[in-house]
Amino acid sequence: AQSVTQLGSHVSVSEGALVLLRCNYSSSVPPYLFWYVQYPNQGLQLLLKYTSAATLVKGINGFEAEFKKSETSFHLTKPSAHMSDAAEYFCAVSGISSGSARQLTFGSGTQLTVLP
Amino acid sequence: DAGVIQSPRHEVTEMGQEVTLRCKPISGHNSLFWYRQTMMRGLELLIYFNNNVPIDDSGMPEDRFSAKMPNASFSTLKIQPSEPRDSAVYFCASSPGLAGTNTQYFGPGTRLTVL
């Protein structure tokens, strides 16, 4: 079985401040990990993904995430928040074995608010 | 590429009516997923197809829900009869393959309101 826990359903930061969104995973197989972003009234779009090639993954819009196996974490960061980063962020995990582990399991999401 | 196309974008219907949601995946993608998103339950995977064949429908909430994929470029999700608790945003996503490292590309969603 696989699961994802996102700590903090709501995070607020000031414009220009560091963004840190937390994600911890549980997986019985080597995981692939994803961060998706959802802007209001839109579908989800991929920010970045970890595919075991490198533990530090860079994505779009200045976001990056680091895979830490010892901590079972895949936290998302951005050095300086912009107003346009306000959105909901989803962490997701998939595996390579059969059945449900081959599909994406999403976390419950974190709503990011950027204050002027 | 036009991306994943869903129609309608908004649907308002009365309890007991049949609702059909439509999805056109990205050309060349052979996996298709239907999700439902609500405030209470978050994002739920309802069913997914690979090469037009349903692989896992264990997420379909009730027999009132059914999904088909008659060809590689079209899928439908049908609710009959609809109930107020079916109100949600329904997303279709497509992918070059099943999970693993494959990215799922989401459509804009259909916002369903059942009165």
CSV table of C-alpha atoms in Angstrom, one decimal:
chain,number,residue,atom,x,y,z
A,1,ALA,CA,0.0,0.0,0.0
A,2,GLN,CA,1.1,3.5,-0.6
A,3,SER,CA,0.0,6.8,0.9
A,4,VAL,CA,1.0,10.5,1.2
A,5,THR,CA,0.6,12.8,4.1
A,6,GLN,CA,0.7,16.6,3.6
A,7,LEU,CA,1.3,18.5,6.8
A,8,GLY,CA,-0.7,21.7,6.9
A,9,SER,CA,-3.8,22.1,4.9
A,10,HIS,CA,-3.3,25.8,4.7
A,11,VAL,CA,0.0,27.7,4.6
A,12,SER,CA,0.4,31.5,4.4
A,13,VAL,CA,3.6,33.3,3.5
A,14,SER,CA,4.5,36.8,2.7
A,15,GLU,CA,5.5,37.8,-0.8
A,16,GLY,CA,9.3,37.2,-1.2
A,17,ALA,CA,9.5,34.8,1.7
A,18,LEU,CA,10.5,31.1,1.6
A,19,VAL,CA,7.8,28.6,0.6
A,20,LEU,CA,8.0,25.2,2.3
A,21,LEU,CA,5.2,22.6,1.7
A,22,ARG,CA,5.7,19.3,3.5
A,23,CYS,CA,5.0,15.9,2.1
A,24,ASN,CA,5.7,12.5,3.7
A,25,TYR,CA,5.1,9.2,1.9
A,26,SER,CA,4.6,5.6,2.7
A,27,SER,CA,5.3,3.0,0.1
A,28,SER,CA,6.2,-0.7,0.0
A,29,VAL,CA,8.0,-0.3,-3.3
A,30,PRO,CA,10.5,2.2,-4.5
A,31,PRO,CA,8.4,5.3,-4.9
A,32,TYR,CA,8.0,7.8,-7.7
A,33,LEU,CA,6.9,11.2,-6.3
A,34,PHE,CA,5.1,14.1,-7.8
A,35,TRP,CA,4.0,17.6,-7.0
A,36,TYR,CA,1.0,19.0,-8.8
A,37,VAL,CA,-0.4,22.5,-8.6
A,38,GLN,CA,-4.1,23.5,-9.0
A,39,TYR,CA,-5.0,27.1,-9.7
A,40,PRO,CA,-8.6,28.2,-9.1
A,41,ASN,CA,-11.1,26.6,-11.5
A,42,GLN,CA,-8.4,24.7,-13.3
A,43,GLY,CA,-7.2,21.1,-13.5
A,44,LEU,CA,-4.0,19.9,-11.9
A,45,GLN,CA,-0.7,20.4,-13.6
A,46,LEU,CA,2.7,18.9,-12.9
A,47,LEU,CA,5.3,21.0,-11.1
A,48,LEU,CA,8.0,18.3,-10.8
A,49,LYS,CA,8.6,14.7,-10.3
A,50,TYR,CA,11.2,12.4,-8.7
A,51,THR,CA,12.1,9.3,-10.8
A,52,SER,CA,15.2,8.2,-8.9
A,53,ALA,CA,17.6,9.9,-11.3
A,54,ALA,CA,18.5,12.7,-8.8
A,55,THR,CA,17.4,13.4,-5.3
A,56,LEU,CA,17.1,17.2,-5.8
A,57,VAL,CA,14.5,17.8,-8.4
A,58,LYS,CA,13.9,21.2,-10.1
A,59,GLY,CA,10.5,22.1,-11.5
A,60,ILE,CA,8.7,24.9,-13.1
A,61,ASN,CA,8.2,28.4,-11.7
A,62,GLY,CA,11.3,28.1,-9.5
A,63,PHE,CA,10.0,25.2,-7.3
A,64,GLU,CA,12.2,22.4,-6.3
A,65,ALA,CA,11.9,19.3,-4.0
A,66,GLU,CA,14.3,17.0,-2.4
A,67,PHE,CA,13.8,13.3,-2.0
A,68,LYS,CA,15.0,12.1,1.4
A,69,LYS,CA,14.6,8.3,1.8
A,70,SER,CA,15.7,8.2,5.4
A,71,GLU,CA,12.9,10.7,6.3
A,72,THR,CA,10.4,9.4,3.8
A,73,SER,CA,9.9,13.0,2.7
A,74,PHE,CA,9.6,15.0,-0.5
A,75,HIS,CA,9.1,18.6,0.7
A,76,LEU,CA,8.5,21.3,-1.9
A,77,THR,CA,10.3,24.6,-1.6
A,78,LYS,CA,10.7,27.9,-3.4
A,79,PRO,CA,13.1,30.6,-2.2
A,80,SER,CA,10.9,33.6,-2.8
A,81,ALA,CA,7.1,33.5,-3.0
A,82,HIS,CA,5.3,35.4,-5.7
A,83,MET,CA,1.6,36.4,-5.6
A,84,SER,CA,1.0,34.1,-8.6
A,85,ASP,CA,2.1,31.1,-6.5
A,86,ALA,CA,-1.2,31.2,-4.6
A,87,ALA,CA,-2.8,27.9,-5.4
A,88,GLU,CA,-3.4,24.4,-4.0
A,89,TYR,CA,-0.5,22.0,-4.1
A,90,PHE,CA,-0.8,18.2,-4.2
A,91,CYS,CA,1.9,15.7,-3.4
A,92,ALA,CA,1.4,12.2,-5.0
A,93,VAL,CA,3.1,8.9,-5.0
A,94,SER,CA,3.2,5.9,-7.4
A,95,GLY,CA,5.1,2.7,-7.6
A,96,ILE,CA,6.1,0.1,-10.2
A,97,SER,CA,4.4,-2.9,-8.9
A,98,SER,CA,1.0,-4.2,-10.0
A,99,GLY,CA,-2.4,-3.0,-8.9
A,100,SER,CA,-3.1,0.2,-7.1
A,101,ALA,CA,0.6,0.9,-6.4
A,102,ARG,CA,0.9,1.5,-10.1
A,103,GLN,CA,-1.4,4.5,-9.9
A,104,LEU,CA,-1.1,7.9,-8.4
A,105,THR,CA,-2.2,8.3,-4.8
A,106,PHE,CA,-2.7,12.0,-3.9
A,107,GLY,CA,-2.3,13.7,-0.6
A,108,SER,CA,-5.1,15.9,0.7
A,109,GLY,CA,-3.6,19.1,-0.6
A,110,THR,CA,-2.1,22.3,0.8
A,111,GLN,CA,-3.6,25.7,0.1
A,112,LEU,CA,-0.9,28.3,-0.3
A,113,THR,CA,-1.8,31.9,0.4
A,114,VAL,CA,0.7,34.6,-0.5
A,115,LEU,CA,0.3,37.8,1.4
A,116,PRO,CA,1.4,41.2,-0.1
B,1,ASP,CA,-1.5,20.0,-28.5
B,2,ALA,CA,-4.9,21.0,-27.2
B,3,GLY,CA,-4.5,19.0,-24.0
B,4,VAL,CA,-7.2,17.0,-22.4
B,5,ILE,CA,-10.6,18.2,-23.4
B,6,GLN,CA,-13.7,17.9,-21.1
B,7,SER,CA,-17.3,18.8,-21.8
B,8,PRO,CA,-19.4,20.3,-20.5
B,9,ARG,CA,-17.4,22.6,-18.2
B,10,HIS,CA,-20.5,23.2,-16.0
B,11,GLU,CA,-23.6,21.0,-15.6
B,12,VAL,CA,-26.6,21.8,-13.4
B,13,THR,CA,-29.2,19.1,-13.2
B,14,GLU,CA,-32.0,17.9,-11.0
B,15,MET,CA,-31.9,14.9,-8.8
B,16,GLY,CA,-32.9,11.8,-10.7
B,17,GLN,CA,-31.7,12.9,-14.1
B,18,GLU,CA,-29.0,11.2,-16.1
B,19,VAL,CA,-25.7,13.0,-16.5
B,20,THR,CA,-23.0,12.3,-19.1
B,21,LEU,CA,-19.6,13.8,-18.8
B,22,ARG,CA,-17.2,13.6,-21.8
B,23,CYS,CA,-13.5,13.4,-22.2
B,24,LYS,CA,-11.0,13.5,-25.1
B,25,PRO,CA,-7.5,12.5,-24.0
B,26,ILE,CA,-4.3,13.7,-25.5
B,27,SER,CA,-3.5,12.0,-28.8
B,28,GLY,CA,-1.1,9.1,-28.3
B,29,HIS,CA,-1.9,8.6,-24.6
B,30,ASN,CA,-3.1,5.1,-23.9
B,31,SER,CA,-4.1,5.5,-20.2
B,32,LEU,CA,-7.2,7.5,-19.1
B,33,PHE,CA,-8.3,8.3,-15.6
B,34,TRP,CA,-11.5,9.7,-14.1
B,35,TYR,CA,-11.3,11.6,-10.7
B,36,ARG,CA,-13.8,13.3,-8.5
B,37,GLN,CA,-12.9,16.3,-6.3
B,38,THR,CA,-14.9,17.5,-3.3
B,39,MET,CA,-14.0,19.6,-0.3
B,40,MET,CA,-14.9,16.7,2.0
B,41,ARG,CA,-13.2,13.8,0.3
B,42,GLY,CA,-10.5,15.6,-1.7
B,43,LEU,CA,-9.3,14.0,-5.0
B,44,GLU,CA,-10.6,10.4,-5.6
B,45,LEU,CA,-9.7,8.1,-8.4
B,46,LEU,CA,-12.9,6.6,-9.8
B,47,ILE,CA,-11.8,4.4,-12.6
B,48,TYR,CA,-8.9,4.1,-15.1
B,49,PHE,CA,-8.5,2.6,-18.5
B,50,ASN,CA,-5.5,1.3,-20.4
B,51,ASN,CA,-5.7,0.8,-24.2
B,52,ASN,CA,-9.4,1.5,-23.9
B,53,VAL,CA,-9.9,-1.4,-21.4
B,54,PRO,CA,-11.1,-0.6,-17.8
B,55,ILE,CA,-8.4,-1.8,-15.4
B,56,ASP,CA,-9.8,-0.8,-12.0
B,57,ASP,CA,-13.2,0.5,-11.2
B,58,SER,CA,-13.0,0.0,-7.5
B,59,GLY,CA,-13.2,3.7,-6.9
B,60,MET,CA,-16.6,4.0,-8.5
B,61,PRO,CA,-18.9,4.9,-5.6
B,62,GLU,CA,-22.1,3.0,-6.7
B,63,ASP,CA,-23.8,1.2,-9.5
B,64,ARG,CA,-25.3,4.5,-10.5
B,65,PHE,CA,-21.8,5.4,-12.0
B,66,SER,CA,-20.6,3.9,-15.2
B,67,ALA,CA,-17.7,4.7,-17.6
B,68,LYS,CA,-16.9,3.7,-21.1
B,69,MET,CA,-14.0,4.2,-23.5
B,70,PRO,CA,-15.3,3.1,-26.9
B,71,ASN,CA,-12.1,4.2,-28.7
B,72,ALA,CA,-8.7,5.8,-27.9
B,73,SER,CA,-10.0,9.4,-28.3
B,74,PHE,CA,-13.2,9.4,-26.3
B,75,SER,CA,-14.5,8.4,-22.9
B,76,THR,CA,-17.7,9.0,-21.0
B,77,LEU,CA,-18.6,9.0,-17.3
B,78,LYS,CA,-22.4,8.5,-16.7
B,79,ILE,CA,-24.4,9.0,-13.6
B,80,GLN,CA,-27.9,7.6,-13.6
B,81,PRO,CA,-29.8,8.6,-11.6
B,82,SER,CA,-28.0,11.6,-10.2
B,83,GLU,CA,-28.2,12.6,-6.6
B,84,PRO,CA,-27.2,15.9,-4.8
B,85,ARG,CA,-24.3,14.1,-3.1
B,86,ASP,CA,-22.8,13.6,-6.6
B,87,SER,CA,-22.1,17.3,-6.8
B,88,ALA,CA,-18.4,17.7,-7.3
B,89,VAL,CA,-15.8,18.6,-9.9
B,90,TYR,CA,-15.0,15.6,-12.2
B,91,PHE,CA,-11.6,15.5,-13.8
B,92,CYS,CA,-10.4,13.4,-16.7
B,93,ALA,CA,-6.6,12.8,-17.0
B,94,SER,CA,-4.6,11.0,-19.6
B,95,SER,CA,-1.1,9.6,-19.5
B,96,PRO,CA,1.4,7.9,-21.9
B,97,GLY,CA,1.2,4.8,-19.7
B,98,LEU,CA,0.2,3.5,-16.4
B,99,ALA,CA,1.6,5.2,-13.4
B,100,GLY,CA,5.3,4.7,-12.7
B,101,THR,CA,7.1,7.8,-13.9
B,102,ASN,CA,4.4,8.8,-16.3
B,103,THR,CA,2.9,12.2,-15.9
B,104,GLN,CA,-0.9,12.5,-15.8
B,105,TYR,CA,-2.2,15.4,-17.7
B,106,PHE,CA,-5.5,16.8,-16.4
B,107,GLY,CA,-8.4,18.4,-18.1
B,108,PRO,CA,-10.0,21.5,-16.8
B,109,GLY,CA,-12.8,19.6,-15.1
B,110,THR,CA,-16.6,19.5,-15.2
B,111,ARG,CA,-18.3,21.2,-12.3
B,112,LEU,CA,-21.5,19.2,-11.6
B,113,THR,CA,-24.3,20.5,-9.5
B,114,VAL,CA,-27.2,18.2,-8.7
B,115,LEU,CA,-30.2,20.1,-7.2
